[in-house]
Amino acid sequence: RRALDLSSWTIPIWSATRNFKALGGKVVGVIYDLIPVTHPHTSVEHLTKMFGNWLERHLETTDGFLAISNTVSQQLAHHFENKLGVPINDDRRGYFHLGSELDFAQAGVKPRGVLRELFARHEHIFLMVGSIEPRKKHEFVLEAFEAHWREGGTSILLICGKQAWKTEDLLDRISKHPMLDDRLVILRDANDDEIDYCYKHASALVIASEIEGFGLPVVEAFQRGLPVLCSDIPVFREIAEGRASFFSIDTPSRLVVALKNFVKSHDLEDREARHPFKWLTWEESSKKFVEEVLRLAGTSR
């Protein structure tokens, strides 16, 4: 897992890659997403430039490309053909899904008092999990909840995530919000045990991403039986396989409707009722990964 999480954007790997290929080796690259080049407005300029250069060098050197979702695999083929003028056939690309296991929290560890007090309240609590950055559309979600509150809604929005880039104005807005620490709660330093606690006690996960490579919080919610409200983007359709409620991100009013429908159809007494869904283990994910690497490298066991 750690090797796949190690980005090679800034590492001078290409001479070693060429030497390896000269000796008869095959190189398969793992692509998590194309966000810096397909959605540069959600990234920062130096990352967009660095990633774009890295991707072009990949195209020159790599024998096959393995994405973490079918959606990203298709996006990769589209980008290479339409932006770089190089078609990538199916025999040169593939995908596997990341594994997820309920192993990151320690049993019996108590969350901070503010969380215990929050979940003791008799209200629906909608959870956001993930880094605070533009593509996650926290501002969109906040505007939807503001409309929900104006209409008399009493649900709580709980945001758990660390700050990334281009969100200073949003965090300033949150810090001055009249609902802060009442119906709007933000934790920028929640640990794994607290995230697990939130998954297990919230009413639903809300994830409004404009773009994702995979969407691990969706899977983590399903594993704990937590309902999911998510943006209607291709990768979530792929990962959720019909188990989530989808909303358009054209306007916050679409999420307002989704919130209203959820509150109407879910009794507060059943907020913690759970029907967990089994996802791939890391072992199962790894087996699929190896199978695809061997296929793309033209090698058989």
Short mmCIF file of C-alpha atoms in Angstrom, two decimals:
data_model
loop_
_atom_site.label_atom_id
_atom_site.label_comp_id
_atom_site.label_asym_id
_atom_site.label_seq_id
_atom_site.Cartn_x
_atom_site.Cartn_y
_atom_site.Cartn_z
CA ARG A 1 0.00 0.00 0.00
CA ARG A 2 2.75 2.45 0.86
CA ALA A 3 4.55 1.97 -2.46
CA LEU A 4 1.34 2.80 -4.36
CA ASP A 5 0.83 5.89 -2.22
CA LEU A 6 4.30 7.21 -3.05
CA SER A 7 3.98 9.81 -5.80
CA SER A 8 6.78 9.83 -8.37
CA TRP A 9 5.92 13.27 -9.74
CA THR A 10 9.06 14.81 -8.30
CA ILE A 11 11.37 11.79 -8.49
CA PRO A 12 13.76 11.49 -11.49
CA ILE A 13 12.72 7.95 -12.39
CA TRP A 14 12.80 8.05 -16.18
CA SER A 15 16.44 7.19 -16.86
CA ALA A 16 16.12 4.18 -14.55
CA THR A 17 12.88 3.26 -16.30
CA ARG A 18 14.54 3.38 -19.72
CA ASN A 19 17.46 1.27 -18.46
CA PHE A 20 15.03 -1.27 -17.06
CA LYS A 21 13.18 -1.46 -20.38
CA ALA A 22 16.49 -1.82 -22.26
CA LEU A 23 17.10 -4.95 -20.23
CA GLY A 24 13.77 -6.38 -21.36
CA GLY A 25 11.60 -5.15 -18.51
CA LYS A 26 8.00 -3.99 -18.81
CA VAL A 27 6.69 -0.93 -16.98
CA VAL A 28 3.10 -0.48 -15.79
CA GLY A 29 2.13 2.83 -14.20
CA VAL A 30 -0.60 3.26 -11.58
CA ILE A 31 -2.78 6.34 -12.06
CA TYR A 32 -5.00 7.45 -9.17
CA ASP A 33 -6.64 10.34 -11.00
CA LEU A 34 -6.07 13.06 -13.60
CA ILE A 35 -7.42 15.90 -11.50
CA PRO A 36 -4.50 18.36 -11.86
CA VAL A 37 -4.84 18.36 -15.67
CA THR A 38 -8.57 17.75 -16.15
CA HIS A 39 -9.70 20.10 -13.35
CA PRO A 40 -6.81 22.56 -12.90
CA HIS A 41 -9.09 25.10 -11.19
CA THR A 42 -9.29 22.70 -8.23
CA SER A 43 -5.52 22.32 -7.98
CA VAL A 44 -2.55 24.69 -7.77
CA GLU A 45 -0.49 25.81 -10.74
CA HIS A 46 2.82 24.14 -9.92
CA LEU A 47 1.11 20.78 -9.30
CA THR A 48 -0.79 21.03 -12.58
CA LYS A 49 2.43 21.71 -14.51
CA MET A 50 4.38 19.03 -12.66
CA PHE A 51 1.67 16.41 -13.14
CA GLY A 52 1.22 17.26 -16.82
CA ASN A 53 4.94 16.81 -17.48
CA TRP A 54 4.99 13.56 -15.51
CA LEU A 55 2.02 12.20 -17.46
CA GLU A 56 3.64 12.98 -20.82
CA ARG A 57 6.86 11.23 -19.76
CA HIS A 58 4.74 8.29 -18.68
CA LEU A 59 3.20 8.14 -22.12
CA GLU A 60 6.65 8.04 -23.74
CA THR A 61 7.99 5.31 -21.46
CA THR A 62 5.26 3.17 -19.93
CA ASP A 63 3.96 -0.06 -21.45
CA GLY A 64 0.62 -0.02 -19.66
CA PHE A 65 -1.55 2.10 -17.38
CA LEU A 66 -3.50 0.79 -14.41
CA ALA A 67 -6.12 3.08 -12.86
CA ILE A 68 -7.94 2.73 -9.54
CA SER A 69 -11.36 2.85 -11.20
CA ASN A 70 -12.81 2.15 -14.61
CA THR A 71 -13.85 5.81 -14.72
CA VAL A 72 -10.25 6.99 -14.41
CA SER A 73 -9.11 4.42 -16.98
CA GLN A 74 -11.60 5.85 -19.47
CA GLN A 75 -10.64 9.42 -18.59
CA LEU A 76 -7.01 8.51 -19.20
CA ALA A 77 -7.75 7.14 -22.66
CA HIS A 78 -9.79 10.24 -23.49
CA HIS A 79 -7.07 12.60 -22.27
CA PHE A 80 -4.26 10.87 -24.14
CA GLU A 81 -6.18 10.72 -27.41
CA ASN A 82 -7.92 14.10 -27.34
CA LYS A 83 -5.33 16.24 -25.55
CA LEU A 84 -2.06 14.55 -26.50
CA GLY A 85 -3.05 12.91 -29.79
CA VAL A 86 -2.08 9.38 -28.75
CA PRO A 87 -4.76 6.66 -28.62
CA ILE A 88 -4.48 4.11 -25.80
CA ASN A 89 -6.04 0.76 -26.65
CA ASP A 90 -7.74 -1.48 -24.10
CA ASP A 91 -4.77 -3.83 -24.09
CA ARG A 92 -2.64 -0.98 -22.77
CA ARG A 93 -4.92 0.13 -19.94
CA GLY A 94 -6.91 -1.43 -17.12
CA TYR A 95 -8.16 -0.80 -13.61
CA PHE A 96 -8.57 -2.29 -10.16
CA HIS A 97 -10.52 -1.09 -7.13
CA LEU A 98 -8.79 -0.14 -3.91
CA GLY A 99 -9.37 -2.34 -0.90
CA SER A 100 -10.82 -1.14 2.37
CA GLU A 101 -10.85 -2.88 5.73
CA LEU A 102 -12.23 -1.74 9.05
CA ASP A 103 -8.80 -1.74 10.63
CA PHE A 104 -7.86 1.86 11.25
CA ALA A 105 -9.65 2.45 14.58
CA GLN A 106 -8.86 1.03 18.00
CA ALA A 107 -11.75 -0.56 19.83
CA GLY A 108 -12.79 1.19 23.01
CA VAL A 109 -11.06 4.52 22.37
CA LYS A 110 -13.36 7.39 23.35
CA PRO A 111 -13.76 10.40 21.07
CA ARG A 112 -13.44 13.94 22.42
CA GLY A 113 -16.29 15.28 24.51
CA VAL A 114 -17.63 17.63 21.83
CA LEU A 115 -18.33 14.65 19.56
CA ARG A 116 -20.05 12.65 22.30
CA GLU A 117 -22.20 15.67 23.11
CA LEU A 118 -22.98 16.26 19.43
CA PHE A 119 -24.18 12.71 18.80
CA ALA A 120 -26.24 12.75 21.98
CA ARG A 121 -28.46 15.36 20.32
CA HIS A 122 -31.76 14.19 18.86
CA GLU A 123 -31.13 15.54 15.36
CA HIS A 124 -30.05 14.17 12.02
CA ILE A 125 -26.29 14.58 11.60
CA PHE A 126 -24.80 14.65 8.12
CA LEU A 127 -21.10 13.89 7.92
CA MET A 128 -18.46 15.11 5.45
CA VAL A 129 -15.10 13.30 5.48
CA GLY A 130 -12.07 14.32 3.45
CA SER A 131 -9.56 17.07 2.80
CA ILE A 132 -10.99 20.57 2.57
CA GLU A 133 -10.21 21.62 -1.00
CA PRO A 134 -12.20 23.10 -3.91
CA ARG A 135 -13.11 19.87 -5.70
CA LYS A 136 -14.81 18.53 -2.55
CA LYS A 137 -17.28 21.44 -2.78
CA HIS A 138 -17.68 22.15 0.91
CA GLU A 139 -18.99 25.62 0.07
CA PHE A 140 -21.71 24.08 -2.10
CA VAL A 141 -22.74 21.82 0.79
CA LEU A 142 -22.70 24.72 3.26
CA GLU A 143 -24.97 26.77 1.00
CA ALA A 144 -27.38 23.84 0.75
CA PHE A 145 -27.50 23.51 4.53
CA GLU A 146 -28.03 27.25 4.93
CA ALA A 147 -31.08 26.94 2.68
CA HIS A 148 -32.16 23.86 4.65
CA TRP A 149 -31.93 25.83 7.91
CA ARG A 150 -33.81 28.81 6.44
CA GLU A 151 -36.63 26.44 5.55
CA GLY A 152 -36.82 25.28 9.16
CA GLY A 153 -34.55 22.26 8.92
CA THR A 154 -32.73 21.30 12.11
CA SER A 155 -30.14 18.88 10.74
CA ILE A 156 -26.48 19.24 11.68
CA LEU A 157 -23.55 19.43 9.26
CA LEU A 158 -20.35 17.90 10.64
CA ILE A 159 -17.19 18.50 8.58
CA CYS A 160 -14.12 16.37 9.32
CA GLY A 161 -11.01 17.09 7.30
CA LYS A 162 -7.68 18.85 7.06
CA GLN A 163 -7.24 22.05 5.08
CA ALA A 164 -5.65 21.75 1.66
CA TRP A 165 -5.41 24.64 -0.83
CA LYS A 166 -7.64 27.46 -2.05
CA THR A 167 -10.01 27.26 0.92
CA GLU A 168 -8.97 30.24 3.06
CA ASP A 169 -12.15 32.19 2.23
CA LEU A 170 -14.34 29.19 2.98
CA LEU A 171 -12.71 28.56 6.36
CA ASP A 172 -12.98 32.24 7.22
CA ARG A 173 -16.68 32.10 6.35
CA ILE A 174 -17.14 29.04 8.56
CA SER A 175 -15.26 30.63 11.46
CA LYS A 176 -17.71 33.55 11.44
CA HIS A 177 -20.84 31.53 10.74
CA PRO A 178 -23.78 32.12 13.11
CA MET A 179 -24.46 28.37 13.20
CA LEU A 180 -20.89 27.43 14.11
CA ASP A 181 -20.71 24.94 17.01
CA ASP A 182 -24.48 24.60 16.89
CA ARG A 183 -25.75 23.16 13.61
CA LEU A 184 -22.39 23.59 11.88
CA VAL A 185 -19.41 21.74 13.38
CA ILE A 186 -15.94 21.44 11.89
CA LEU A 187 -13.07 19.25 13.10
CA ARG A 188 -9.79 19.75 11.25
CA ASP A 189 -7.81 17.40 13.48
CA ALA A 190 -10.07 14.36 13.91
CA ASN A 191 -8.11 11.15 14.38
CA ASP A 192 -8.95 7.72 12.93
CA ASP A 193 -10.88 6.64 16.01
CA GLU A 194 -13.04 9.75 15.90
CA ILE A 195 -13.71 9.36 12.17
CA ASP A 196 -14.79 5.79 12.82
CA TYR A 197 -17.05 6.99 15.65
CA CYS A 198 -18.64 9.56 13.32
CA TYR A 199 -19.27 6.97 10.62
CA LYS A 200 -20.98 4.74 13.17
CA HIS A 201 -23.24 7.40 14.70
CA ALA A 202 -24.10 9.85 11.91
CA SER A 203 -27.32 9.80 9.91
CA ALA A 204 -25.63 9.84 6.50
CA LEU A 205 -22.45 10.70 4.64
CA VAL A 206 -22.62 13.68 2.30
CA ILE A 207 -19.98 13.78 -0.41
CA ALA A 208 -20.39 16.42 -3.11
CA SER A 209 -17.12 16.05 -5.01
CA GLU A 210 -16.83 17.53 -8.47
CA ILE A 211 -14.20 14.95 -9.38
CA GLU A 212 -12.61 11.92 -7.69
CA GLY A 213 -10.36 9.07 -8.68
CA PHE A 214 -12.15 6.62 -6.41
CA GLY A 215 -13.99 7.99 -3.37
CA LEU A 216 -12.90 5.95 -0.35
CA PRO A 217 -15.30 7.65 2.14
CA VAL A 218 -18.21 6.20 0.13
CA VAL A 219 -16.84 2.69 0.61
CA GLU A 220 -16.00 3.30 4.28
CA ALA A 221 -19.58 4.48 4.87
CA PHE A 222 -21.05 1.43 3.13
CA GLN A 223 -18.89 -0.88 5.24
CA ARG A 224 -20.43 0.60 8.36
CA GLY A 225 -23.96 0.60 6.96
CA LEU A 226 -24.07 4.41 6.83
CA PRO A 227 -26.40 5.83 4.13
CA VAL A 228 -24.67 7.92 1.46
CA LEU A 229 -25.80 11.06 -0.35
CA CYS A 230 -23.32 11.76 -3.14
CA SER A 231 -22.82 13.91 -6.18
CA ASP A 232 -23.88 12.36 -9.45
CA ILE A 233 -20.46 11.85 -11.02
CA PRO A 234 -19.35 8.75 -12.99
CA VAL A 235 -16.92 7.30 -10.45
CA PHE A 236 -19.53 7.39 -7.67
CA ARG A 237 -22.00 5.61 -9.96
CA GLU A 238 -19.30 2.99 -10.49
CA ILE A 239 -18.33 2.58 -6.84
CA ALA A 240 -21.80 2.87 -5.29
CA GLU A 241 -23.50 0.51 -7.76
CA GLY A 242 -26.94 1.87 -6.95
CA ARG A 243 -26.59 1.82 -3.17
CA ALA A 244 -26.34 5.62 -2.73
CA SER A 245 -28.71 8.53 -3.23
CA PHE A 246 -27.39 10.86 -5.93
CA PHE A 247 -27.83 14.60 -6.37
CA SER A 248 -26.76 16.98 -9.11
CA ILE A 249 -24.13 19.59 -8.27
CA ASP A 250 -25.58 22.09 -10.76
CA THR A 251 -27.10 24.04 -7.89
CA PRO A 252 -27.25 23.65 -4.07
CA SER A 253 -31.05 23.39 -4.33
CA ARG A 254 -30.60 19.81 -5.61
CA LEU A 255 -28.89 18.85 -2.36
CA VAL A 256 -31.56 20.71 -0.36
CA VAL A 257 -34.17 18.44 -1.95
CA ALA A 258 -32.04 15.35 -1.18
CA LEU A 259 -31.72 16.43 2.46
CA LYS A 260 -35.45 17.04 2.74
CA ASN A 261 -36.25 13.64 1.24
CA PHE A 262 -33.77 11.91 3.54
CA VAL A 263 -35.13 13.56 6.68
CA LYS A 264 -38.68 12.70 5.65
CA SER A 265 -37.90 9.04 4.97
CA HIS A 266 -35.50 8.29 7.86
CA ASP A 267 -36.80 8.21 11.40
CA LEU A 268 -34.43 9.76 13.94
CA GLU A 269 -34.97 6.77 16.20
CA ASP A 270 -33.20 4.67 13.57
CA ARG A 271 -30.27 7.02 13.08
CA GLU A 272 -27.78 4.38 14.15
CA ALA A 273 -29.49 1.40 12.51
CA ARG A 274 -26.91 -0.21 10.28
CA HIS A 275 -26.83 -2.69 7.39
CA PRO A 276 -23.12 -3.03 6.55
CA PHE A 277 -21.96 -3.88 3.05
CA LYS A 278 -18.89 -6.01 2.34
CA TRP A 279 -16.19 -4.44 0.18
CA LEU A 280 -12.94 -5.80 -1.28
CA THR A 281 -10.23 -6.59 1.21
CA TRP A 282 -6.72 -5.36 0.47
CA GLU A 283 -5.74 -8.95 -0.31
CA GLU A 284 -8.51 -9.22 -2.90
CA SER A 285 -7.60 -5.82 -4.32
CA SER A 286 -3.94 -6.83 -4.54
CA LYS A 287 -4.77 -10.02 -6.42
CA LYS A 288 -6.72 -8.04 -9.01
CA PHE A 289 -3.86 -5.54 -9.19
CA VAL A 290 -1.29 -8.27 -9.90
CA GLU A 291 -3.54 -9.89 -12.52
CA GLU A 292 -3.91 -6.59 -14.36
CA VAL A 293 -0.19 -5.76 -14.15
CA LEU A 294 0.67 -9.15 -15.68
CA ARG A 295 -1.92 -8.69 -18.41
CA LEU A 296 -0.70 -5.22 -19.30
CA ALA A 297 2.92 -6.36 -19.25
CA GLY A 298 2.05 -9.25 -21.56
CA THR A 299 3.23 -11.77 -19.00
CA SER A 300 1.62 -14.95 -17.71
CA ARG A 301 2.34 -16.76 -14.48
#
